[in-house]
C-alpha positions as CSV (number, residue, x, y, z in Angstrom):
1,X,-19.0,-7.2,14.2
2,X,-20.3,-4.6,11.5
3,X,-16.6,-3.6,10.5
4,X,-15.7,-7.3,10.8
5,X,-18.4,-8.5,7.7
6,X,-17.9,-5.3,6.3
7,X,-14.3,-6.4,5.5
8,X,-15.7,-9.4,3.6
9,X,-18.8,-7.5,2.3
10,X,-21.1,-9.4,0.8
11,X,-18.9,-13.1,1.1
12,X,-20.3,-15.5,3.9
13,X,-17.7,-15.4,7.0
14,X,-17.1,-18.9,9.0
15,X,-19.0,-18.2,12.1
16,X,-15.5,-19.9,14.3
17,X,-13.8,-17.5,12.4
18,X,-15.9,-14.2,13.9
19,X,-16.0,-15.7,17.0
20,X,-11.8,-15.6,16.9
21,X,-11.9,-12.2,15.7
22,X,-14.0,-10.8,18.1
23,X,-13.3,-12.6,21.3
24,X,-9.1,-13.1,20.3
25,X,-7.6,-13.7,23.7
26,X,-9.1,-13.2,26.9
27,X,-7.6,-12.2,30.0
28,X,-8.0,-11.4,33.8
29,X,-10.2,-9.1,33.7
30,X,-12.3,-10.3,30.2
31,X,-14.2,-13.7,30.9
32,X,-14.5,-15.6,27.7
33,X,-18.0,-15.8,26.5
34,X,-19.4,-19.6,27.8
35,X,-20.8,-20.2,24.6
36,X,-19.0,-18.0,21.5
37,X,-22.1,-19.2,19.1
38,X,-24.5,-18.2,21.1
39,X,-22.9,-15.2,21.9
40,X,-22.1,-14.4,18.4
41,X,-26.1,-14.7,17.9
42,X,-26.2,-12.2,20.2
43,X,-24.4,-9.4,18.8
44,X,-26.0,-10.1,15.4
45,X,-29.1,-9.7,17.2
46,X,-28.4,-6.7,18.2
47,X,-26.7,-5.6,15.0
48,X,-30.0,-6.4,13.0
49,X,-32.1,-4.3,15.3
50,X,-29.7,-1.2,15.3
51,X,-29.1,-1.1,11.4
52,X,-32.2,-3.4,10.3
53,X,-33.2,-6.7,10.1
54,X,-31.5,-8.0,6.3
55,X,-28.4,-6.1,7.1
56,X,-26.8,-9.7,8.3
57,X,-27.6,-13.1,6.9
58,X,-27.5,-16.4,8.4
59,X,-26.0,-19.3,5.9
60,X,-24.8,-22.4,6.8
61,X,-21.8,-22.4,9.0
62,X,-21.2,-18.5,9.0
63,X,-23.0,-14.4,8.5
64,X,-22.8,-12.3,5.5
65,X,-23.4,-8.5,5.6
66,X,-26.1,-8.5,2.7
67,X,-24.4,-5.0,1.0
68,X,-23.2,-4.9,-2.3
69,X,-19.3,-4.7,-1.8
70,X,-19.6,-1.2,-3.8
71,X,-21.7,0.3,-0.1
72,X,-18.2,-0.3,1.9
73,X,-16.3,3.3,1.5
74,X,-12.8,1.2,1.6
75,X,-14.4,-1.0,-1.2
76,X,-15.4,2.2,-3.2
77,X,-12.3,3.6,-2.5
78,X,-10.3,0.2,-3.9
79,X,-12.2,0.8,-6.9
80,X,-11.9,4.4,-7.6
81,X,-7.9,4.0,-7.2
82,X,-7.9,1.6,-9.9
83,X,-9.7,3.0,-12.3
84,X,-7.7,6.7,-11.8
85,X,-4.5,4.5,-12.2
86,X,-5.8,3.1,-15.2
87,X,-6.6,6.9,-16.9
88,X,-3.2,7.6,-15.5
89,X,-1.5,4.6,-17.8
90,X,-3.8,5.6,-21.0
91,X,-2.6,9.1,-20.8
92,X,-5.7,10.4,-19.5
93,X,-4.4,12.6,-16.3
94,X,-7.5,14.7,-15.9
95,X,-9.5,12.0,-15.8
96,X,-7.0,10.6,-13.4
97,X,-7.3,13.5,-10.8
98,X,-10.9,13.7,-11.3
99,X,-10.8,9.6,-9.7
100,X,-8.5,10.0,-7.2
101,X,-9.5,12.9,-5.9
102,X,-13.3,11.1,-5.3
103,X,-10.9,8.4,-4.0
104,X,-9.5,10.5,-1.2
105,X,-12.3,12.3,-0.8
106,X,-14.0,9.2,1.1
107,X,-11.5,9.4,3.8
108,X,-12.7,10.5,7.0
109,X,-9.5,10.2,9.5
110,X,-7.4,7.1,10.0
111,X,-8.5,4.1,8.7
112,X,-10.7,1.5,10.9
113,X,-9.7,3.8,13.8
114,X,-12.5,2.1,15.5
115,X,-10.7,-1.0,16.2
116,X,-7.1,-0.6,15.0
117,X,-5.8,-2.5,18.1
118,X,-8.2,-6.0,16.8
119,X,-5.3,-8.3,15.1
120,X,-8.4,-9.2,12.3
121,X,-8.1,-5.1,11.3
122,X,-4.2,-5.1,11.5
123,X,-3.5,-6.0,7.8
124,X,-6.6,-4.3,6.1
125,X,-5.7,-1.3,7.8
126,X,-1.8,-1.3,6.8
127,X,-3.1,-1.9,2.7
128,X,-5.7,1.1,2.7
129,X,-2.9,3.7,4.9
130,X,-0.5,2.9,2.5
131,X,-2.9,2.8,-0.8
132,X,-4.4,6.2,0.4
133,X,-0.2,7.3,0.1
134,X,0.2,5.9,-2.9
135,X,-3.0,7.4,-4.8
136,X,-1.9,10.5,-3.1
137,X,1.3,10.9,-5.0
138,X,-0.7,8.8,-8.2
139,X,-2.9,12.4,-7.5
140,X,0.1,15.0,-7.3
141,X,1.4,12.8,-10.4
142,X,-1.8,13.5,-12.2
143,X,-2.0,17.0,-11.5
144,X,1.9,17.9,-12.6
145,X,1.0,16.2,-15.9
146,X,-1.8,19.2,-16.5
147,X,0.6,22.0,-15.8
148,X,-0.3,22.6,-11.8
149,X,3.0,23.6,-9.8
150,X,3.2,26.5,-7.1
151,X,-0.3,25.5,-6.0
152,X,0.7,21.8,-4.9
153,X,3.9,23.1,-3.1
154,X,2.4,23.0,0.2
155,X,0.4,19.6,0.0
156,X,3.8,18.2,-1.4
157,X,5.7,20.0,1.2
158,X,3.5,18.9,4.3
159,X,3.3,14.7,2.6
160,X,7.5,14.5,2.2
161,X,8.1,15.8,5.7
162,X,6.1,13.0,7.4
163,X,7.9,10.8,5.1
164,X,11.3,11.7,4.7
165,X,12.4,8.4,3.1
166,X,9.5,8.3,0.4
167,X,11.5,9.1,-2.6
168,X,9.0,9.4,-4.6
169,X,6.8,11.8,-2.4
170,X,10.2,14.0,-2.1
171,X,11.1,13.7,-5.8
172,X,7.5,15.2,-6.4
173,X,8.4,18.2,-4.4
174,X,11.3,19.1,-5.9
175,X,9.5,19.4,-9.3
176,X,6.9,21.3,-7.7
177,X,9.2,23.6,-6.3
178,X,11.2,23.6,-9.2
179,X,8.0,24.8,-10.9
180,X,7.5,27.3,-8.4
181,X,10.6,28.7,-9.5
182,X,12.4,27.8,-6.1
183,X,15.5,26.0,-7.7
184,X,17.5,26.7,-4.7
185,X,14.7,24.8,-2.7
186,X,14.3,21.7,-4.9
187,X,18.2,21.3,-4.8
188,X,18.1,21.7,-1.0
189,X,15.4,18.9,-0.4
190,X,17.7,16.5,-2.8
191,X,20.5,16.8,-0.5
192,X,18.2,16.5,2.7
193,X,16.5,13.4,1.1
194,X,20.4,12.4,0.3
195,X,22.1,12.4,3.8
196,X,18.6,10.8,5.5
197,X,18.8,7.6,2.8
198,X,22.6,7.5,3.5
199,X,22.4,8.2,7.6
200,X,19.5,5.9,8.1
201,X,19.2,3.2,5.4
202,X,23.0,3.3,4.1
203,X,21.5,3.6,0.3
204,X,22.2,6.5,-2.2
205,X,18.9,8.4,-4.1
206,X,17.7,6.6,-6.7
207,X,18.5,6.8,-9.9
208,X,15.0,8.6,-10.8
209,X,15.7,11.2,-7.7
């Protein structure tokens, strides 16, 4: 229920809707709740006496979890992306790095790992995987633009083997290698990255790789 509201922090939620979040199918072995409101008032209940009585508000027709949207880590982390994107795009690259390394700092493990089976989670948790990727390379972006090279190679190394077909992760690793001064390395991962976009997608490189 507290990750539920804490996807809408702050904003009231329909209390049908929470009940078909939490309670989404139910099976042989799960009995549906005989009543989902009163049910629902339950776990709030029990929410407001484990994390305090204001935490959850009551409005007409739904809850709100009464936290400025800035207290939710993925919230924080939305907002810290954004503005070390915008320092990125006004030429400001240590600034940059400085945000989205705060950014990524917040992360703690996957993402909603504590219900990443709950169909409500399922899109939330696809955006902030793939945005904490993205800022990733926005990160390694900002840190080639001050002069750092040898000392990303195996961050950028590690990041374009678990994505083989992430151009611009393995793009980023040959120009740290290249920086390195492992030519012979940064030509080697362009044909690698070459034969796995031709083998598996039937694309050539991009024009940029």
């Amino acid at each position: 229920l507290l990750i539920r509201l804490a996807l809408d922090p702050g904003r009231l939620v329909a209390a049908d809707r929470l009940a078909g979040d939490l309670w989404p199918g139910y099976g042989p072995e799960q009995a549906a709740p005989a009543d989902s409101g009163n049910a629902l008032q339950a776990l709030v209940s029990r929410l407001r006496h484990a994390a305090g009585p204001g935490i959850v508000e009551h409005q007409a027709g739904g809850y709100r979890l009464a936290v400025d949207p800035g207290d939710v880590d993925a919230t924080w982390f939305e907002r810290l992306v954004g503005e070390g994107r915008a320092a990125l795009a006004a030429g400001d690259p240590g600034a940059g790095a400085a945000r989205l390394g705060q950014a990524l700092g917040l992360w703690r493990g996957p993402a909603l790992v504590d219900v990443e089976d709950a169909a409500f989670a399922a899109g939330r948790l696809a955006r902030l995987e793939e945005l904490r990727l993205a800022a990733t390379e926005d990160r390694i972006e900002a840190d080639l633009a001050l002069g750092r090279g040898a000392e990303l190679a195996p961050e950028a190394e590690e990041l374009a083997t678990a994505h083989p077909l992430r151009e611009r992760l393995r793009g980023q690793l040959m120009r740290v290698l290249y920086l390195a001064g492992r030519q012979g390395d940064a030509l080697a991962v362009y044909e690698d990255t070459r034969r796995l976009l031709a083998d598996r997608l039937g694309v050539d490189p991009s024009p940029a790789l």
